[in-house]
Amino acid sequence: LTAHPGMTRDKVRQLFRQETMPHPNDPKLRSFIDVAPTSDFPIQNLPYGVFSANGLAPRVGVAIGDYVLDLWELEQDSRLDVGPLGVFSQPSLNAFMALGPKVWSATRARISELLRSDHPELRDNRELRARALVPMADVKLHMPFAVSGYTDFYSSKEHATNVGVMFRGKDNALQPNWLHMPIGYNGRASTVVASGTKVKRPRGQLKPPTAEVPSFGPCKRLDFELEMGVVVGQASAMGEMLTEAQAEEMIFGFVILNDWSARDIQQWEYVPLGPFQAKAFATSISPWVVTREALEPFRMQGPVQQPEPLAYLKQVRPNNYDLALDVGLRAGAMNEAKTICSTNFKYMYWSSVQQLVHHASSGCAMNVGDLLGSGTISGPEKHQRGSLLEISWNGTEPVELADGVTRSFLENGDSLVMRGWCQGDGYRVGFGEVEGTIVAAE
Ligand code: MN
């Protein structure tokens, strides 16, 4: 702007609009902010989160390299206009998500433009840059959205098969319904927490096979489940079914999700209605919501579905993503986490779109801020198992973390870190991490 003192901001804007805008996913785009090739947050990503810094109230920001771009500052400076003022001043993404996919897309394109190395508007405005770009090291990250409802699925064939073999034997590994629909249960939104939140060991009814009667006490078989979470950004009406295209349009983005699980509580309580307290005490999510649009270049065909799904579940588009995931576990005495699982979201049998279609198929209304857990993501190989239940094969093969340190299930003081990213050519679209440390029940 300083280069054109006689021009109004609107005229400058018009001028910039006449350029052919590159797509925000263009791998050639560069930001004026230096971003390392291994960073999760290049200009091709632009994930949304909620942060606070410098004593100011939590608001919406976008991660770029080692910085957070404060969208509320940009909105107040009339650089971002999404319609109603103050959408980015709120401590959640829900108001922004409610505006719909056209606004999501236009906003991402505008943020991309503002951050581009060949676009002077923010680059050359020292004063605005100082206000709007906050070093990541100085911010506290919060829950990115208010969770309306939380549903967890069970959609990895490898995971369901492993668990089935363990408890029912090879011949009955998959239940008869599994290949016909995405199996799920309604979980608790109240205990979905941000990365870094300590997880108190749950208490519950335990009845090991050797005990005659149940007792109440701290869980002894505490586990994690590596999952992706779908963030639903649009509502559907009660009684309304969704097509594949409608379901996809409702998906705002994805987070990494740790569905903490108390295996011993689960084993006793789950008959006949499924998981309850074993899953209700905590679910951790990563702080940045990576948009569906940013994942578009990594879209791919999922596994062949045989038998063919019923008509309402058929998908014509490839709805899986090539998204690498790993899990690190650090026992209290260790300096660094040991990687205990490296897998990929691409293995999921039922896609997120199919899960959402199925979820609404009875007439169940979906809300802005609904969170759908994918189900534990395991792959065909041993190092691709996404839970300790599978890694330690129900406690019979403890995993070695360091000299003399082994684990079958989680101990107090253990810290678990999950990471995820899509690898592009010279850049990665990443999620950051979701971390949780176990603390004693009392
Ligand atoms: Mn789960």
Short mmCIF file of C-alpha atoms and ligand atoms in Angstrom, two decimals:
data_model
loop_
_atom_site.label_atom_id
_atom_site.label_comp_id
_atom_site.label_asym_id
_atom_site.label_seq_id
_atom_site.Cartn_x
_atom_site.Cartn_y
_atom_site.Cartn_z
CA LEU A 1 0.00 0.00 0.00
CA THR A 2 2.84 2.39 0.78
CA ALA A 3 3.97 2.04 -2.82
CA HIS A 4 0.65 3.50 -4.03
CA PRO A 5 -0.11 6.40 -1.67
CA GLY A 6 -2.89 7.78 -3.87
CA MET A 7 -4.87 4.58 -4.12
CA THR A 8 -7.70 3.54 -1.88
CA ARG A 9 -7.63 0.08 -0.41
CA ASP A 10 -10.54 -0.97 -2.62
CA LYS A 11 -8.66 0.05 -5.75
CA VAL A 12 -5.60 -1.87 -4.62
CA ARG A 13 -7.80 -4.86 -4.01
CA GLN A 14 -9.35 -4.63 -7.46
CA LEU A 15 -5.91 -4.52 -8.97
CA PHE A 16 -4.87 -7.67 -7.17
CA ARG A 17 -8.07 -9.44 -8.17
CA GLN A 18 -7.11 -9.00 -11.83
CA GLU A 19 -4.09 -11.25 -11.43
CA THR A 20 -4.82 -14.84 -12.21
CA MET A 21 -5.03 -16.26 -8.73
CA PRO A 22 -3.06 -19.48 -8.39
CA HIS A 23 -4.89 -22.26 -6.58
CA PRO A 24 -3.93 -22.36 -2.87
CA ASN A 25 -2.86 -26.01 -3.31
CA ASP A 26 -0.35 -25.15 -6.08
CA PRO A 27 2.93 -26.85 -5.04
CA LYS A 28 4.89 -23.96 -6.55
CA LEU A 29 3.48 -21.36 -4.14
CA ARG A 30 5.90 -19.83 -1.65
CA SER A 31 5.23 -17.61 1.33
CA PHE A 32 7.27 -14.57 2.31
CA ILE A 33 7.58 -16.43 5.61
CA ASP A 34 10.36 -19.01 5.53
CA VAL A 35 8.98 -22.52 5.88
CA ALA A 36 11.28 -25.56 6.16
CA PRO A 37 10.46 -28.48 3.79
CA THR A 38 9.83 -30.64 6.87
CA SER A 39 7.43 -28.15 8.46
CA ASP A 40 3.81 -29.28 8.81
CA PHE A 41 2.57 -25.82 7.88
CA PRO A 42 3.62 -24.59 4.42
CA ILE A 43 1.44 -22.19 2.44
CA GLN A 44 -0.24 -25.22 0.80
CA ASN A 45 -1.74 -26.22 4.17
CA LEU A 46 -3.20 -23.24 6.11
CA PRO A 47 -4.95 -25.20 8.90
CA TYR A 48 -7.28 -23.39 11.31
CA GLY A 49 -6.96 -23.38 15.08
CA VAL A 50 -7.81 -21.36 18.18
CA PHE A 51 -4.96 -19.71 20.05
CA SER A 52 -4.21 -17.11 22.68
CA ALA A 53 -1.10 -14.98 23.12
CA ASN A 54 0.02 -11.78 24.82
CA GLY A 55 -2.83 -11.92 27.34
CA LEU A 56 -5.49 -11.56 24.62
CA ALA A 57 -8.64 -13.66 24.46
CA PRO A 58 -8.56 -16.87 22.39
CA ARG A 59 -9.31 -16.28 18.71
CA VAL A 60 -9.01 -18.01 15.36
CA GLY A 61 -5.65 -18.32 13.63
CA VAL A 62 -3.95 -20.14 10.80
CA ALA A 63 -0.59 -21.94 11.12
CA ILE A 64 2.14 -20.86 8.69
CA GLY A 65 5.67 -22.16 9.31
CA ASP A 66 6.66 -21.21 12.86
CA TYR A 67 3.96 -18.54 13.09
CA VAL A 68 0.27 -18.21 13.73
CA LEU A 69 -1.60 -15.75 11.52
CA ASP A 70 -4.17 -13.91 13.64
CA LEU A 71 -7.35 -13.83 11.54
CA TRP A 72 -9.16 -11.50 13.92
CA GLU A 73 -6.46 -8.86 13.38
CA LEU A 74 -6.88 -9.28 9.61
CA GLU A 75 -10.65 -9.11 9.90
CA GLN A 76 -10.50 -5.86 11.95
CA ASP A 77 -8.10 -4.39 9.40
CA SER A 78 -10.63 -5.17 6.62
CA ARG A 79 -8.22 -7.58 4.94
CA LEU A 80 -10.54 -10.53 5.42
CA ASP A 81 -14.25 -10.31 4.91
CA VAL A 82 -16.35 -13.41 5.50
CA GLY A 83 -19.67 -11.59 6.01
CA PRO A 84 -20.64 -11.19 9.66
CA LEU A 85 -17.92 -9.30 11.59
CA GLY A 86 -16.26 -11.03 14.52
CA VAL A 87 -16.35 -14.60 13.23
CA PHE A 88 -12.63 -14.90 13.95
CA SER A 89 -12.79 -13.19 17.36
CA GLN A 90 -14.46 -16.26 18.85
CA PRO A 91 -12.81 -19.07 20.82
CA SER A 92 -14.04 -21.71 18.35
CA LEU A 93 -14.30 -22.35 14.62
CA ASN A 94 -18.02 -23.11 14.77
CA ALA A 95 -19.29 -19.69 13.58
CA PHE A 96 -16.87 -19.75 10.66
CA MET A 97 -17.71 -23.36 9.77
CA ALA A 98 -21.44 -22.53 9.78
CA LEU A 99 -20.87 -20.13 6.84
CA GLY A 100 -20.41 -23.07 4.49
CA PRO A 101 -17.99 -24.51 1.93
CA LYS A 102 -18.01 -21.56 -0.50
CA VAL A 103 -16.87 -19.21 2.27
CA TRP A 104 -14.30 -21.79 3.52
CA SER A 105 -12.80 -21.96 0.06
CA ALA A 106 -12.80 -18.21 -0.63
CA THR A 107 -11.28 -17.49 2.79
CA ARG A 108 -8.50 -19.99 2.28
CA ALA A 109 -7.73 -18.50 -1.14
CA ARG A 110 -7.58 -14.99 0.35
CA ILE A 111 -5.30 -16.09 3.23
CA SER A 112 -3.06 -17.84 0.72
CA GLU A 113 -2.89 -14.62 -1.31
CA LEU A 114 -2.01 -12.55 1.76
CA LEU A 115 0.85 -14.92 2.64
CA ARG A 116 2.33 -15.30 -0.84
CA SER A 117 5.89 -14.13 -1.44
CA ASP A 118 4.84 -12.27 -4.60
CA HIS A 119 1.95 -10.42 -2.98
CA PRO A 120 2.98 -7.20 -1.18
CA GLU A 121 -0.17 -6.41 0.82
CA LEU A 122 0.86 -8.06 4.09
CA ARG A 123 4.48 -8.71 3.17
CA ASP A 124 5.28 -4.99 2.95
CA ASN A 125 3.03 -3.79 5.75
CA ARG A 126 5.41 -3.96 8.68
CA GLU A 127 2.91 -2.63 11.19
CA LEU A 128 0.16 -5.13 10.28
CA ARG A 129 2.65 -7.99 10.10
CA ALA A 130 3.78 -7.22 13.65
CA ARG A 131 0.20 -7.43 14.88
CA ALA A 132 -1.00 -10.37 12.81
CA LEU A 133 1.93 -12.80 12.89
CA VAL A 134 2.58 -14.36 16.28
CA PRO A 135 5.53 -16.73 16.85
CA MET A 136 4.14 -20.24 17.41
CA ALA A 137 6.46 -20.53 20.45
CA ASP A 138 4.51 -17.72 22.18
CA VAL A 139 0.98 -19.05 21.76
CA LYS A 140 -1.22 -21.36 23.73
CA LEU A 141 -3.36 -23.60 21.54
CA HIS A 142 -6.91 -24.41 22.60
CA MET A 143 -9.68 -26.73 21.46
CA PRO A 144 -10.23 -25.62 17.85
CA PHE A 145 -14.01 -26.05 17.87
CA ALA A 146 -16.88 -26.74 20.22
CA VAL A 147 -17.71 -30.43 19.83
CA SER A 148 -21.45 -30.85 19.31
CA GLY A 149 -21.54 -34.62 19.20
CA TYR A 150 -18.86 -37.26 19.07
CA THR A 151 -19.28 -40.54 17.24
CA ASP A 152 -16.60 -43.19 16.94
CA PHE A 153 -16.39 -45.73 14.13
CA TYR A 154 -14.58 -49.03 13.71
CA SER A 155 -13.64 -48.88 10.04
CA SER A 156 -10.18 -50.41 9.63
CA LYS A 157 -10.52 -53.97 8.42
CA GLU A 158 -7.04 -54.79 9.69
CA HIS A 159 -7.88 -53.47 13.18
CA ALA A 160 -11.26 -55.18 13.35
CA THR A 161 -9.66 -58.42 12.13
CA ASN A 162 -6.82 -58.27 14.67
CA VAL A 163 -9.23 -57.68 17.55
CA GLY A 164 -11.60 -60.34 16.21
CA VAL A 165 -8.83 -62.95 15.93
CA MET A 166 -7.72 -62.17 19.50
CA PHE A 167 -11.15 -62.60 21.06
CA ARG A 168 -13.11 -64.87 18.71
CA GLY A 169 -10.50 -66.72 16.67
CA LYS A 170 -9.56 -66.58 13.00
CA ASP A 171 -12.77 -68.04 11.61
CA ASN A 172 -15.08 -65.50 13.23
CA ALA A 173 -12.78 -62.50 13.20
CA LEU A 174 -15.18 -60.10 11.47
CA GLN A 175 -18.76 -59.93 12.73
CA PRO A 176 -21.32 -60.69 9.97
CA ASN A 177 -22.39 -57.02 9.68
CA TRP A 178 -18.89 -55.54 9.37
CA LEU A 179 -18.48 -55.69 5.58
CA HIS A 180 -21.97 -54.20 5.05
CA MET A 181 -21.81 -50.92 7.00
CA PRO A 182 -19.48 -48.67 8.97
CA ILE A 183 -19.92 -49.88 12.57
CA GLY A 184 -19.95 -47.14 15.20
CA TYR A 185 -21.26 -45.94 18.55
CA ASN A 186 -22.29 -42.58 19.99
CA GLY A 187 -19.52 -41.30 22.26
CA ARG A 188 -19.20 -38.33 24.59
CA ALA A 189 -18.53 -34.79 23.36
CA SER A 190 -18.02 -33.56 26.95
CA THR A 191 -14.61 -35.14 27.37
CA VAL A 192 -13.03 -34.39 23.99
CA VAL A 193 -9.92 -32.42 24.99
CA ALA A 194 -7.07 -30.51 23.37
CA SER A 195 -3.59 -31.91 22.91
CA GLY A 196 -1.49 -31.52 26.06
CA THR A 197 -4.41 -32.18 28.44
CA LYS A 198 -3.41 -34.72 31.08
CA VAL A 199 -5.48 -37.90 31.06
CA LYS A 200 -6.51 -39.26 34.42
CA ARG A 201 -6.52 -43.04 34.56
CA PRO A 202 -10.20 -43.98 34.50
CA ARG A 203 -11.91 -46.04 37.18
CA GLY A 204 -14.56 -48.56 36.49
CA GLN A 205 -15.98 -52.02 37.02
CA LEU A 206 -13.41 -54.70 36.37
CA LYS A 207 -13.97 -58.39 36.16
CA PRO A 208 -10.96 -60.29 34.90
CA PRO A 209 -11.88 -63.78 33.59
CA THR A 210 -10.41 -65.30 36.75
CA ALA A 211 -12.53 -63.22 39.15
CA GLU A 212 -15.96 -64.43 40.20
CA VAL A 213 -17.43 -61.01 40.92
CA PRO A 214 -16.60 -57.54 39.61
CA SER A 215 -14.76 -54.90 41.61
CA PHE A 216 -14.47 -51.13 41.18
CA GLY A 217 -11.06 -49.49 40.76
CA PRO A 218 -8.45 -47.94 38.47
CA CYS A 219 -8.25 -49.45 34.97
CA LYS A 220 -5.27 -51.77 34.54
CA ARG A 221 -5.35 -52.06 30.76
CA LEU A 222 -5.24 -48.48 29.55
CA ASP A 223 -4.74 -48.09 25.81
CA PHE A 224 -4.70 -45.54 23.01
CA GLU A 225 -6.34 -45.74 19.59
CA LEU A 226 -4.75 -43.96 16.63
CA GLU A 227 -7.56 -42.36 14.63
CA MET A 228 -8.38 -39.44 12.38
CA GLY A 229 -11.29 -37.19 13.33
CA VAL A 230 -13.65 -35.67 10.78
CA VAL A 231 -14.87 -32.18 11.70
CA VAL A 232 -18.41 -31.69 10.37
CA GLY A 233 -18.89 -28.06 9.33
CA GLN A 234 -22.48 -28.10 8.10
CA ALA A 235 -25.72 -29.36 9.58
CA SER A 236 -28.23 -31.75 8.08
CA ALA A 237 -31.91 -31.86 8.96
CA MET A 238 -33.55 -34.58 10.99
CA GLY A 239 -35.13 -37.10 8.64
CA GLU A 240 -32.83 -36.17 5.74
CA MET A 241 -30.54 -38.68 4.04
CA LEU A 242 -27.25 -37.58 2.49
CA THR A 243 -25.73 -38.36 -0.88
CA GLU A 244 -22.01 -38.92 -1.25
CA ALA A 245 -21.60 -35.39 -2.66
CA GLN A 246 -23.67 -33.77 0.10
CA ALA A 247 -21.75 -35.59 2.83
CA GLU A 248 -18.44 -34.55 1.35
CA GLU A 249 -19.51 -30.88 1.18
CA MET A 250 -20.32 -31.01 4.91
CA ILE A 251 -16.80 -32.04 5.89
CA PHE A 252 -14.80 -28.98 6.97
CA GLY A 253 -11.58 -30.78 7.81
CA PHE A 254 -9.66 -33.36 9.80
CA VAL A 255 -7.72 -33.67 13.07
CA ILE A 256 -5.67 -36.50 14.55
CA LEU A 257 -7.66 -38.18 17.30
CA ASN A 258 -6.60 -40.40 20.21
CA ASP A 259 -9.54 -42.46 21.40
CA TRP A 260 -8.21 -43.45 24.84
CA SER A 261 -9.63 -46.84 25.80
CA ALA A 262 -9.90 -48.83 29.02
CA ARG A 263 -9.73 -52.40 27.71
CA ASP A 264 -10.60 -54.12 30.99
CA ILE A 265 -13.62 -51.90 31.63
CA GLN A 266 -14.70 -52.40 28.01
CA GLN A 267 -14.44 -56.17 28.15
CA TRP A 268 -16.88 -56.43 31.05
CA GLU A 269 -19.34 -53.65 30.15
CA TYR A 270 -19.74 -53.92 26.38
CA VAL A 271 -22.35 -56.68 26.30
CA PRO A 272 -24.88 -56.10 24.73
CA LEU A 273 -24.86 -52.35 23.93
CA GLY A 274 -21.20 -51.67 23.10
CA PRO A 275 -18.58 -49.37 24.63
CA PHE A 276 -19.67 -46.97 27.38
CA GLN A 277 -17.42 -45.88 30.29
CA ALA A 278 -14.38 -47.53 28.68
CA LYS A 279 -14.38 -44.75 26.07
CA ALA A 280 -16.12 -41.88 27.84
CA PHE A 281 -13.33 -40.52 30.07
CA ALA A 282 -11.14 -38.79 27.44
CA THR A 283 -10.61 -38.29 23.71
CA SER A 284 -7.69 -36.07 22.65
CA ILE A 285 -7.48 -34.17 19.37
CA SER A 286 -4.72 -32.25 17.59
CA PRO A 287 -5.04 -28.45 17.71
CA TRP A 288 -5.03 -27.64 13.97
CA VAL A 289 -7.94 -28.53 11.71
CA VAL A 290 -6.49 -29.32 8.28
CA THR A 291 -9.12 -28.48 5.69
CA ARG A 292 -10.55 -31.05 3.34
CA GLU A 293 -9.47 -28.79 0.51
CA ALA A 294 -5.80 -28.88 1.62
CA LEU A 295 -5.91 -32.70 1.54
CA GLU A 296 -7.32 -32.77 -2.00
CA PRO A 297 -3.94 -33.45 -3.74
CA PHE A 298 -3.54 -36.57 -1.57
CA ARG A 299 -6.92 -38.10 -2.32
CA MET A 300 -6.77 -41.73 -3.44
CA GLN A 301 -8.79 -44.88 -3.96
CA GLY A 302 -9.42 -46.92 -0.83
CA PRO A 303 -9.46 -50.74 -0.61
CA VAL A 304 -11.84 -52.62 -2.91
CA GLN A 305 -15.14 -53.13 -1.11
CA GLN A 306 -16.37 -56.66 -1.52
CA PRO A 307 -19.27 -57.41 -1.19
CA GLU A 308 -20.38 -54.24 -2.90
CA PRO A 309 -21.98 -51.85 -0.42
CA LEU A 310 -25.75 -51.24 -0.58
CA ALA A 311 -26.79 -48.46 -2.98
CA TYR A 312 -26.95 -45.69 -0.37
CA LEU A 313 -23.32 -46.39 0.64
CA LYS A 314 -21.84 -46.65 -2.86
CA GLN A 315 -19.21 -44.07 -3.66
CA VAL A 316 -18.19 -42.95 -7.13
CA ARG A 317 -15.18 -40.86 -6.05
CA PRO A 318 -11.97 -42.04 -4.41
CA ASN A 319 -12.53 -40.88 -0.82
CA ASN A 320 -9.37 -42.05 0.96
CA TYR A 321 -6.19 -40.05 1.60
CA ASP A 322 -2.51 -40.91 1.48
CA LEU A 323 -1.77 -39.62 4.98
CA ALA A 324 1.16 -40.99 6.99
CA LEU A 325 0.66 -41.47 10.72
CA ASP A 326 2.95 -42.39 13.55
CA VAL A 327 2.74 -42.94 17.27
CA GLY A 328 5.51 -42.34 19.80
CA LEU A 329 5.45 -43.58 23.39
CA ARG A 330 7.69 -42.12 26.09
CA ALA A 331 7.82 -43.75 29.50
CA GLY A 332 8.54 -41.38 32.38
CA ALA A 333 12.26 -42.25 32.52
CA MET A 334 12.94 -41.88 28.79
CA ASN A 335 14.24 -38.69 27.14
CA GLU A 336 12.61 -39.32 23.80
CA ALA A 337 9.54 -41.11 22.59
CA LYS A 338 10.00 -44.41 20.82
CA THR A 339 8.01 -44.89 17.64
CA ILE A 340 5.71 -47.87 18.18
CA CYS A 341 3.48 -47.54 15.11
CA SER A 342 3.86 -46.14 11.58
CA THR A 343 0.83 -46.51 9.39
CA ASN A 344 -1.37 -44.68 6.88
CA PHE A 345 -4.96 -43.40 6.75
CA LYS A 346 -5.23 -44.83 3.20
CA TYR A 347 -5.89 -48.33 4.55
CA MET A 348 -9.34 -47.46 5.94
CA TYR A 349 -12.00 -49.75 4.52
CA TRP A 350 -14.94 -47.38 5.04
CA SER A 351 -14.25 -43.77 4.05
CA SER A 352 -15.19 -40.72 6.12
CA VAL A 353 -17.79 -39.84 3.48
CA GLN A 354 -19.41 -43.27 3.82
CA GLN A 355 -19.38 -42.92 7.60
CA LEU A 356 -21.21 -39.60 7.38
CA VAL A 357 -23.73 -40.93 4.82
CA HIS A 358 -24.41 -43.92 7.06
CA HIS A 359 -24.65 -41.75 10.19
CA ALA A 360 -27.48 -39.69 8.68
CA SER A 361 -29.15 -42.62 6.92
CA SER A 362 -31.75 -43.32 9.61
CA GLY A 363 -32.74 -39.66 9.73
CA CYS A 364 -30.19 -38.71 12.39
CA ALA A 365 -29.50 -34.94 12.23
CA MET A 366 -25.87 -33.86 12.01
CA ASN A 367 -24.68 -30.59 13.56
CA VAL A 368 -21.96 -28.03 12.95
CA GLY A 369 -19.11 -29.16 15.21
CA ASP A 370 -19.85 -32.89 15.13
CA LEU A 371 -16.73 -35.02 15.41
CA LEU A 372 -16.47 -38.46 13.77
CA GLY A 373 -13.63 -40.73 14.86
CA SER A 374 -12.46 -42.94 11.99
CA GLY A 375 -11.82 -45.96 14.16
CA THR A 376 -8.37 -47.28 15.00
CA ILE A 377 -6.14 -47.09 11.94
CA SER A 378 -4.10 -50.26 11.51
CA GLY A 379 -2.36 -51.46 8.36
CA PRO A 380 -1.50 -54.92 7.05
CA GLU A 381 1.99 -55.01 8.62
CA LYS A 382 2.91 -55.58 12.24
CA HIS A 383 4.50 -52.14 12.68
CA GLN A 384 1.24 -50.60 11.42
CA ARG A 385 -0.92 -51.57 14.38
CA GLY A 386 -2.72 -48.55 15.83
CA SER A 387 -3.32 -49.66 19.45
CA LEU A 388 -1.35 -51.34 22.25
CA LEU A 389 -4.00 -54.06 22.37
CA GLU A 390 -2.77 -55.12 18.91
CA ILE A 391 0.91 -54.18 19.34
CA SER A 392 1.21 -56.28 22.52
CA TRP A 393 -1.34 -58.81 21.24
CA ASN A 394 -3.57 -58.43 24.30
CA GLY A 395 -0.57 -58.24 26.62
CA THR A 396 1.14 -61.42 25.45
CA GLU A 397 3.93 -59.67 23.47
CA PRO A 398 5.05 -56.55 25.40
CA VAL A 399 6.76 -53.91 23.27
CA GLU A 400 10.30 -52.85 24.20
CA LEU A 401 10.64 -49.05 24.51
CA ALA A 402 14.20 -48.83 25.90
CA ASP A 403 16.66 -50.99 27.79
CA GLY A 404 14.56 -52.85 30.32
CA VAL A 405 11.45 -50.74 29.67
CA THR A 406 8.56 -52.68 28.17
CA ARG A 407 4.86 -51.97 27.87
CA SER A 408 1.74 -54.03 27.31
CA PHE A 409 -0.57 -51.16 28.31
CA LEU A 410 -0.03 -47.57 29.46
CA GLU A 411 1.46 -46.77 32.86
CA ASN A 412 1.12 -43.56 34.88
CA GLY A 413 3.61 -40.97 33.61
CA ASP A 414 3.61 -42.36 30.07
CA SER A 415 3.30 -39.78 27.33
CA LEU A 416 1.82 -40.64 23.96
CA VAL A 417 2.36 -38.53 20.83
CA MET A 418 0.62 -38.97 17.46
CA ARG A 419 1.69 -37.21 14.27
CA GLY A 420 0.27 -37.14 10.77
CA TRP A 421 1.18 -35.60 7.42
CA CYS A 422 0.67 -35.85 3.67
CA GLN A 423 3.96 -35.80 1.78
CA GLY A 424 4.03 -33.52 -1.26
CA ASP A 425 6.92 -32.87 -3.60
CA GLY A 426 9.24 -30.77 -1.41
CA TYR A 427 6.59 -29.91 1.19
CA ARG A 428 4.24 -31.63 3.58
CA VAL A 429 0.71 -30.90 4.66
CA GLY A 430 0.84 -31.84 8.34
CA PHE A 431 -1.32 -31.87 11.43
CA GLY A 432 1.20 -31.06 14.16
CA GLU A 433 0.77 -33.48 17.02
CA VAL A 434 -1.65 -34.68 19.65
CA GLU A 435 -0.04 -35.46 23.01
CA GLY A 436 -1.42 -36.83 26.25
CA THR A 437 0.24 -37.93 29.48
CA ILE A 438 -1.33 -40.43 31.85
CA VAL A 439 -1.73 -39.46 35.49
CA ALA A 440 -2.81 -41.62 38.43
CA ALA A 441 -6.49 -42.12 39.23
CA GLU A 442 -6.08 -40.46 42.63
MN MN B 1 -12.04 -45.93 18.69
#
